[in-house]
Amino acid sequence: MYIAYVVVAVLFALMLIGSGRGKLVREKRVTETITGLGVPLSWFVPLALLEIAAAVGLLVGIAYRPLGIAAGIGAFLYFVGAVITHFRAKDAKGSVAPGVLMLVSVAPVVLGFLSL
């Protein structure tokens, strides 16, 4: 289970860093999507930092599993919020990507517990 955790943690961390980067540099597509949901530009940096912190937590969790588990739980809650935001904006189609990431965030939590 340890190897599975490492693989999932690294891949998910890369996804989180990519997503956070898109917010930090305000990529056009990301900015249009998120502001279209009613999220103000002032939230971009805090949201990006949350994703990057989760990525760092997952990677540190390779050595200290409780932190990786906590980071996975935090990422799950982050993406629950993203899905809710899409539904509140009546953007069910747009909720697919954060919904998938929400489900993926469960994997490091489960694998983290199994590899303790």
GROMACS .gro file of C-alpha atoms in nm:
model
  116
    1MET     CA    1   0.000   0.000   0.000
    2TYR     CA    2   0.294   0.232   0.061
    3ILE     CA    3   0.396   0.233  -0.306
    4ALA     CA    4   0.036   0.297  -0.411
    5TYR     CA    5   0.019   0.590  -0.169
    6VAL     CA    6   0.343   0.735  -0.307
    7VAL     CA    7   0.222   0.709  -0.668
    8VAL     CA    8  -0.120   0.859  -0.593
    9ALA     CA    9   0.025   1.131  -0.370
   10VAL     CA   10   0.279   1.242  -0.631
   11LEU     CA   11   0.030   1.239  -0.920
   12PHE     CA   12  -0.241   1.419  -0.722
   13ALA     CA   13   0.013   1.670  -0.591
   14LEU     CA   14   0.112   1.749  -0.950
   15MET     CA   15  -0.254   1.805  -1.039
   16LEU     CA   16  -0.301   2.033  -0.740
   17ILE     CA   17   0.011   2.232  -0.821
   18GLY     CA   18  -0.107   2.273  -1.181
   19SER     CA   19  -0.446   2.389  -1.067
   20GLY     CA   20  -0.298   2.629  -0.813
   21ARG     CA   21  -0.055   2.765  -1.071
   22GLY     CA   22  -0.345   2.841  -1.306
   23LYS     CA   23  -0.500   3.058  -1.038
   24LEU     CA   24  -0.173   3.229  -0.941
   25VAL     CA   25  -0.085   3.332  -1.296
   26ARG     CA   26  -0.452   3.396  -1.374
   27GLU     CA   27  -0.469   3.185  -1.687
   28LYS     CA   28  -0.746   3.317  -1.908
   29ARG     CA   29  -0.958   3.000  -1.907
   30VAL     CA   30  -0.926   2.956  -1.531
   31THR     CA   31  -1.002   3.321  -1.461
   32GLU     CA   32  -1.308   3.324  -1.686
   33THR     CA   33  -1.444   3.004  -1.536
   34ILE     CA   34  -1.398   3.099  -1.174
   35THR     CA   35  -1.509   3.461  -1.201
   36GLY     CA   36  -1.811   3.336  -1.398
   37LEU     CA   37  -1.909   3.145  -1.085
   38GLY     CA   38  -1.906   3.464  -0.884
   39VAL     CA   39  -1.569   3.408  -0.716
   40PRO     CA   40  -1.386   3.740  -0.679
   41LEU     CA   41  -1.030   3.779  -0.811
   42SER     CA   42  -0.914   3.854  -0.457
   43TRP     CA   43  -0.977   3.487  -0.368
   44PHE     CA   44  -0.745   3.348  -0.637
   45VAL     CA   45  -0.423   3.362  -0.433
   46PRO     CA   46  -0.576   3.209  -0.117
   47LEU     CA   47  -0.740   2.933  -0.321
   48ALA     CA   48  -0.415   2.863  -0.505
   49LEU     CA   49  -0.223   2.852  -0.178
   50LEU     CA   50  -0.470   2.601  -0.036
   51GLU     CA   51  -0.414   2.373  -0.334
   52ILE     CA   52  -0.038   2.410  -0.315
   53ALA     CA   53  -0.044   2.346   0.061
   54ALA     CA   54  -0.241   2.027   0.002
   55ALA     CA   55   0.014   1.920  -0.258
   56VAL     CA   56   0.302   1.982  -0.017
   57GLY     CA   57   0.114   1.797   0.257
   58LEU     CA   58   0.064   1.496   0.032
   59LEU     CA   59   0.433   1.488  -0.057
   60VAL     CA   60   0.548   1.529   0.304
   61GLY     CA   61   0.293   1.259   0.385
   62ILE     CA   62   0.519   1.014   0.206
   63ALA     CA   63   0.749   1.040   0.508
   64TYR     CA   64   0.488   1.132   0.772
   65ARG     CA   65   0.161   0.967   0.678
   66PRO     CA   66  -0.072   1.157   0.917
   67LEU     CA   67   0.009   1.480   0.735
   68GLY     CA   68  -0.062   1.318   0.400
   69ILE     CA   69  -0.397   1.193   0.528
   70ALA     CA   70  -0.483   1.539   0.661
   71ALA     CA   71  -0.383   1.697   0.329
   72GLY     CA   72  -0.606   1.451   0.143
   73ILE     CA   73  -0.898   1.537   0.370
   74GLY     CA   74  -0.831   1.907   0.318
   75ALA     CA   75  -0.821   1.861  -0.060
   76PHE     CA   76  -1.146   1.667  -0.045
   77LEU     CA   77  -1.315   1.951   0.147
   78TYR     CA   78  -1.169   2.208  -0.094
   79PHE     CA   79  -1.321   2.028  -0.392
   80VAL     CA   80  -1.653   1.978  -0.210
   81GLY     CA   81  -1.661   2.357  -0.190
   82ALA     CA   82  -1.577   2.383  -0.559
   83VAL     CA   83  -1.858   2.146  -0.655
   84ILE     CA   84  -2.104   2.337  -0.436
   85THR     CA   85  -1.992   2.664  -0.596
   86HIS     CA   86  -2.059   2.523  -0.943
   87PHE     CA   87  -2.404   2.400  -0.846
   88ARG     CA   88  -2.493   2.731  -0.678
   89ALA     CA   89  -2.401   2.905  -1.004
   90LYS     CA   90  -2.620   2.654  -1.192
   91ASP     CA   91  -2.314   2.517  -1.374
   92ALA     CA   92  -2.367   2.143  -1.345
   93LYS     CA   93  -2.141   2.072  -1.646
   94GLY     CA   94  -1.857   2.264  -1.485
   95SER     CA   95  -1.885   2.061  -1.166
   96VAL     CA   96  -1.749   1.748  -1.336
   97ALA     CA   97  -1.379   1.838  -1.311
   98PRO     CA   98  -1.387   1.939  -0.943
   99GLY     CA   99  -1.613   1.640  -0.877
  100VAL     CA  100  -1.355   1.404  -1.023
  101LEU     CA  101  -1.078   1.570  -0.822
  102MET     CA  102  -1.296   1.542  -0.512
  103LEU     CA  103  -1.322   1.167  -0.568
  104VAL     CA  104  -0.951   1.135  -0.647
  105SER     CA  105  -0.869   1.310  -0.319
  106VAL     CA  106  -1.020   1.016  -0.132
  107ALA     CA  107  -0.750   0.780  -0.266
  108PRO     CA  108  -0.455   0.921  -0.069
  109VAL     CA  109  -0.668   0.926   0.246
  110VAL     CA  110  -0.763   0.559   0.212
  111LEU     CA  111  -0.417   0.451   0.100
  112GLY     CA  112  -0.260   0.659   0.375
  113PHE     CA  113  -0.464   0.479   0.641
  114LEU     CA  114  -0.391   0.141   0.487
  115SER     CA  115  -0.016   0.205   0.482
  116LEU     CA  116   0.020   0.329   0.840
   0.00000   0.00000   0.00000
